[in-house]
mmCIF file of C-alpha atoms in Angstrom:
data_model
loop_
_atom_site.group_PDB
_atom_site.id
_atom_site.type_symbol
_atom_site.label_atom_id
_atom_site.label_comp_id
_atom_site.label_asym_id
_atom_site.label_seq_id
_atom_site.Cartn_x
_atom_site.Cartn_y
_atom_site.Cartn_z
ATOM 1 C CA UNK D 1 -55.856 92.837 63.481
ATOM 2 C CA UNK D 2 -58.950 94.034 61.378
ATOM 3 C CA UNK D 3 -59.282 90.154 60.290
ATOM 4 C CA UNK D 4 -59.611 89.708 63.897
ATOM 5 C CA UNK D 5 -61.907 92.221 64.956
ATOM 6 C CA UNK D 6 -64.061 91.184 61.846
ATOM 7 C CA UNK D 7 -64.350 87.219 62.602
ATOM 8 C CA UNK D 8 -65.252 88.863 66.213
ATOM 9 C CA UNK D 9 -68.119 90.767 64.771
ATOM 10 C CA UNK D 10 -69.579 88.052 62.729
ATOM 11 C CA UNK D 11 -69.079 85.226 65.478
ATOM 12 C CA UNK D 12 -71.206 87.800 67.978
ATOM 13 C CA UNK D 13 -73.791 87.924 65.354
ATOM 14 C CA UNK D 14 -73.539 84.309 64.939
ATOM 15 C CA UNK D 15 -73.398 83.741 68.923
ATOM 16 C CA UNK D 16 -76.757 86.299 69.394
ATOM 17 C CA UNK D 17 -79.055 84.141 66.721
ATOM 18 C CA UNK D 18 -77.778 80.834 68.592
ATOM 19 C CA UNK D 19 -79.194 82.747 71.733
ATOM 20 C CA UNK D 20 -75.517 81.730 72.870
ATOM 21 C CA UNK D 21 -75.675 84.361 76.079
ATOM 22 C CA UNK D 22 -72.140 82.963 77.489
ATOM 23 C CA UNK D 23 -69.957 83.663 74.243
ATOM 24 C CA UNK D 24 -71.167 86.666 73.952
ATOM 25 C CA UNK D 25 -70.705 87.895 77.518
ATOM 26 C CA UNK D 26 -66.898 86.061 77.081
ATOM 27 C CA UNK D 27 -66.689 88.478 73.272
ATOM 28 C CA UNK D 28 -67.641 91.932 75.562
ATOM 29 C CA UNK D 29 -64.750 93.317 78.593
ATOM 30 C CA UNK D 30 -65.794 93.646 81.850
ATOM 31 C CA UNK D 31 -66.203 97.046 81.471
ATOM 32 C CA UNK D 32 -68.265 97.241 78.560
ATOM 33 C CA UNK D 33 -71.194 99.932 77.801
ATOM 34 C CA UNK D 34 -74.230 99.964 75.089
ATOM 35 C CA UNK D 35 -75.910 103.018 74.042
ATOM 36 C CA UNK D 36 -78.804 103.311 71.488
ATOM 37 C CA UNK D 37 -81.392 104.813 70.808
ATOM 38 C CA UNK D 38 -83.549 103.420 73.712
ATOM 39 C CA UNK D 39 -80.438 103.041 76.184
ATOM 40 C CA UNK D 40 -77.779 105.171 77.000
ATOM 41 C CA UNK D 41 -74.201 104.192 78.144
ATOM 42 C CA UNK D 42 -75.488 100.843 79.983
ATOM 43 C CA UNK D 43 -72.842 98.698 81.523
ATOM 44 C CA UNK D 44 -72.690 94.787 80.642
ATOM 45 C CA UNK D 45 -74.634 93.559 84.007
ATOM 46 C CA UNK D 46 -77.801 96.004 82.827
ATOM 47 C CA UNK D 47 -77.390 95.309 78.828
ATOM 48 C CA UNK D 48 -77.873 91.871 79.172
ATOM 49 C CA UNK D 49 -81.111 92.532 81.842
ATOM 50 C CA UNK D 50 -82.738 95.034 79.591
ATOM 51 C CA UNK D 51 -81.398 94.426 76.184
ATOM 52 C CA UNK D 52 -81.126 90.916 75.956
ATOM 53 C CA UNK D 53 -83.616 88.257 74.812
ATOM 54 C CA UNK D 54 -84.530 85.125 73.226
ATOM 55 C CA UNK D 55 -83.325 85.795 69.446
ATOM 56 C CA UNK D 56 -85.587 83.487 68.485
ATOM 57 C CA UNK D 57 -87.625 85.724 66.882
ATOM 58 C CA UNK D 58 -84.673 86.301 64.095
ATOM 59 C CA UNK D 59 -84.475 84.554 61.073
ATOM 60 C CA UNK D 60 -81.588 85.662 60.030
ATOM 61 C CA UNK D 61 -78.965 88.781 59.738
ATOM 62 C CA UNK D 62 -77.175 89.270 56.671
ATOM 63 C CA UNK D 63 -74.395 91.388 57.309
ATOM 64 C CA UNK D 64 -73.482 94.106 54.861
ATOM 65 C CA UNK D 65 -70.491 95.908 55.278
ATOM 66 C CA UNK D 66 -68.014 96.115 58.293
ATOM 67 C CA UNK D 67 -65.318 98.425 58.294
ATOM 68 C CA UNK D 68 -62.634 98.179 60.408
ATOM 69 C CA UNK D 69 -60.050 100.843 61.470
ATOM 70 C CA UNK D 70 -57.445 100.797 64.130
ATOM 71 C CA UNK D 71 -59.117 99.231 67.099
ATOM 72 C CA UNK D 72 -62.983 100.382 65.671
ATOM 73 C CA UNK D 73 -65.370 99.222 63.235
ATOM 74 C CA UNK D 74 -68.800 100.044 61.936
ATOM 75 C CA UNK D 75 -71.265 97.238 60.900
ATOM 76 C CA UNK D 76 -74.136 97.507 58.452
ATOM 77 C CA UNK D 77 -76.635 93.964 58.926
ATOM 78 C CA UNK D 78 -80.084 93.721 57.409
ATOM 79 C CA UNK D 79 -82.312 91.747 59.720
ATOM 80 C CA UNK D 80 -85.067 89.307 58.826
ATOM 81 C CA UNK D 81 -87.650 88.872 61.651
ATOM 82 C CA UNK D 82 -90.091 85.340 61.866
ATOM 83 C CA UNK D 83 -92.972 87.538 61.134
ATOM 84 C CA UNK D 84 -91.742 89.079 58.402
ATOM 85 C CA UNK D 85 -90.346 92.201 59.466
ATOM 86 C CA UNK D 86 -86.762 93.755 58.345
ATOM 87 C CA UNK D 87 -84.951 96.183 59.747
ATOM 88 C CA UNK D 88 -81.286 98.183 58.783
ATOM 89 C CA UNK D 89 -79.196 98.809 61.541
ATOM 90 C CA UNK D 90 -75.536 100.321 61.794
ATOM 91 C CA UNK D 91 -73.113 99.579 65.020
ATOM 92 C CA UNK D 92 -70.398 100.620 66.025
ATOM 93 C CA UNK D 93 -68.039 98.783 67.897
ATOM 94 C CA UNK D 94 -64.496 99.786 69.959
ATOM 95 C CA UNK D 95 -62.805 97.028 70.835
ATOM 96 C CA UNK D 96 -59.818 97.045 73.703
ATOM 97 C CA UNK D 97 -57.870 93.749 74.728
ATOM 98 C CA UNK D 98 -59.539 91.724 71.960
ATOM 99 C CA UNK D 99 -62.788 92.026 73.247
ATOM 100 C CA UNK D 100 -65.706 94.569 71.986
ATOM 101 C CA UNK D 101 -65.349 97.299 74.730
ATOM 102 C CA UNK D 102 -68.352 99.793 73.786
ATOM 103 C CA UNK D 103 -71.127 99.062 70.919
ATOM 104 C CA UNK D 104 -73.548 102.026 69.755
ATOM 105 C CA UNK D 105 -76.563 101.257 67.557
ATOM 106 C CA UNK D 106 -78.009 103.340 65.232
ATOM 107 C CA UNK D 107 -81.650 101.932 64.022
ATOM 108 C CA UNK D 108 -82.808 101.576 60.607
ATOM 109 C CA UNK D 109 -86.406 101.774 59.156
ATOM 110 C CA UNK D 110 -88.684 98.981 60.152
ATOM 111 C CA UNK D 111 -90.425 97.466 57.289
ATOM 112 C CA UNK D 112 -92.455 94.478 56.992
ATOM 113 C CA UNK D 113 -94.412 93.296 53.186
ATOM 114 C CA UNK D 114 -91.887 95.395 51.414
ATOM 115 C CA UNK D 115 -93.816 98.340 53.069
ATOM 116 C CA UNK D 116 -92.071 100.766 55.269
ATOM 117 C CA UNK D 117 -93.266 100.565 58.868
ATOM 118 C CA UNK D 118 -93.401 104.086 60.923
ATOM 119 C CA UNK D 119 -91.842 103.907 64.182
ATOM 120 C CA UNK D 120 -93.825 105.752 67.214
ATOM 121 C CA UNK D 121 -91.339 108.857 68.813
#
């Protein structure tokens, strides 16, 4: 099962840079919710209104670490923006049914030039 859950992970990562909207509203249950720092507890119908967007303003995520255990998993990506900026993130993901069932992000430091970027609170 943690293979699983992991080739679920990366294809969602893969599915969000293709700008692929329908696998991953098939990857996420009906019920799922989002919560980060900017949104808290959203269900699917109001994560993909606010939260998603054209990725085409990624370059590219490079994927750290994911840890699996039992039916949860934390994820550690770098991402390279277009324009130059990076950021750190780490998720975390329950999944249920083999589907991701809740994800909650925790942001990482912007930086952009090898320069760290300070984020307005």
């Amino acid at each position: 099962m943690p293979d699983d859950f992991e080739r679920l992970i990366r294809n969602l990562f893969a599915a969000y840079l293709a700008n692929d909207r329908q696998q991953v509203s098939d990857a996420l249950t009906d019920d799922f919710r989002f919560t980060s720092p900017f949104d808290d507890d959203l269900d699917k119908a109001t994560y993909f209104e606010r939260c998603w967007r054209d990725a085409g303003w990624i370059a590219r995520h490079d994927i750290e670490r994911i840890f699996v255990r039992g039916n949860e998993a934390f994820v550690t990506y770098h991402c390279l923006a277009r324009d130059g900026r990076s950021f750190r993130n780490t998720e975390f993901f329950t999944f249920e049914g083999g589907k991701v069932r809740r994800i909650e992000v925790y942001f990482g430091a912007a930086r952009q030039d090898d320069r760290f970027l300070p984020q307005s609170r």
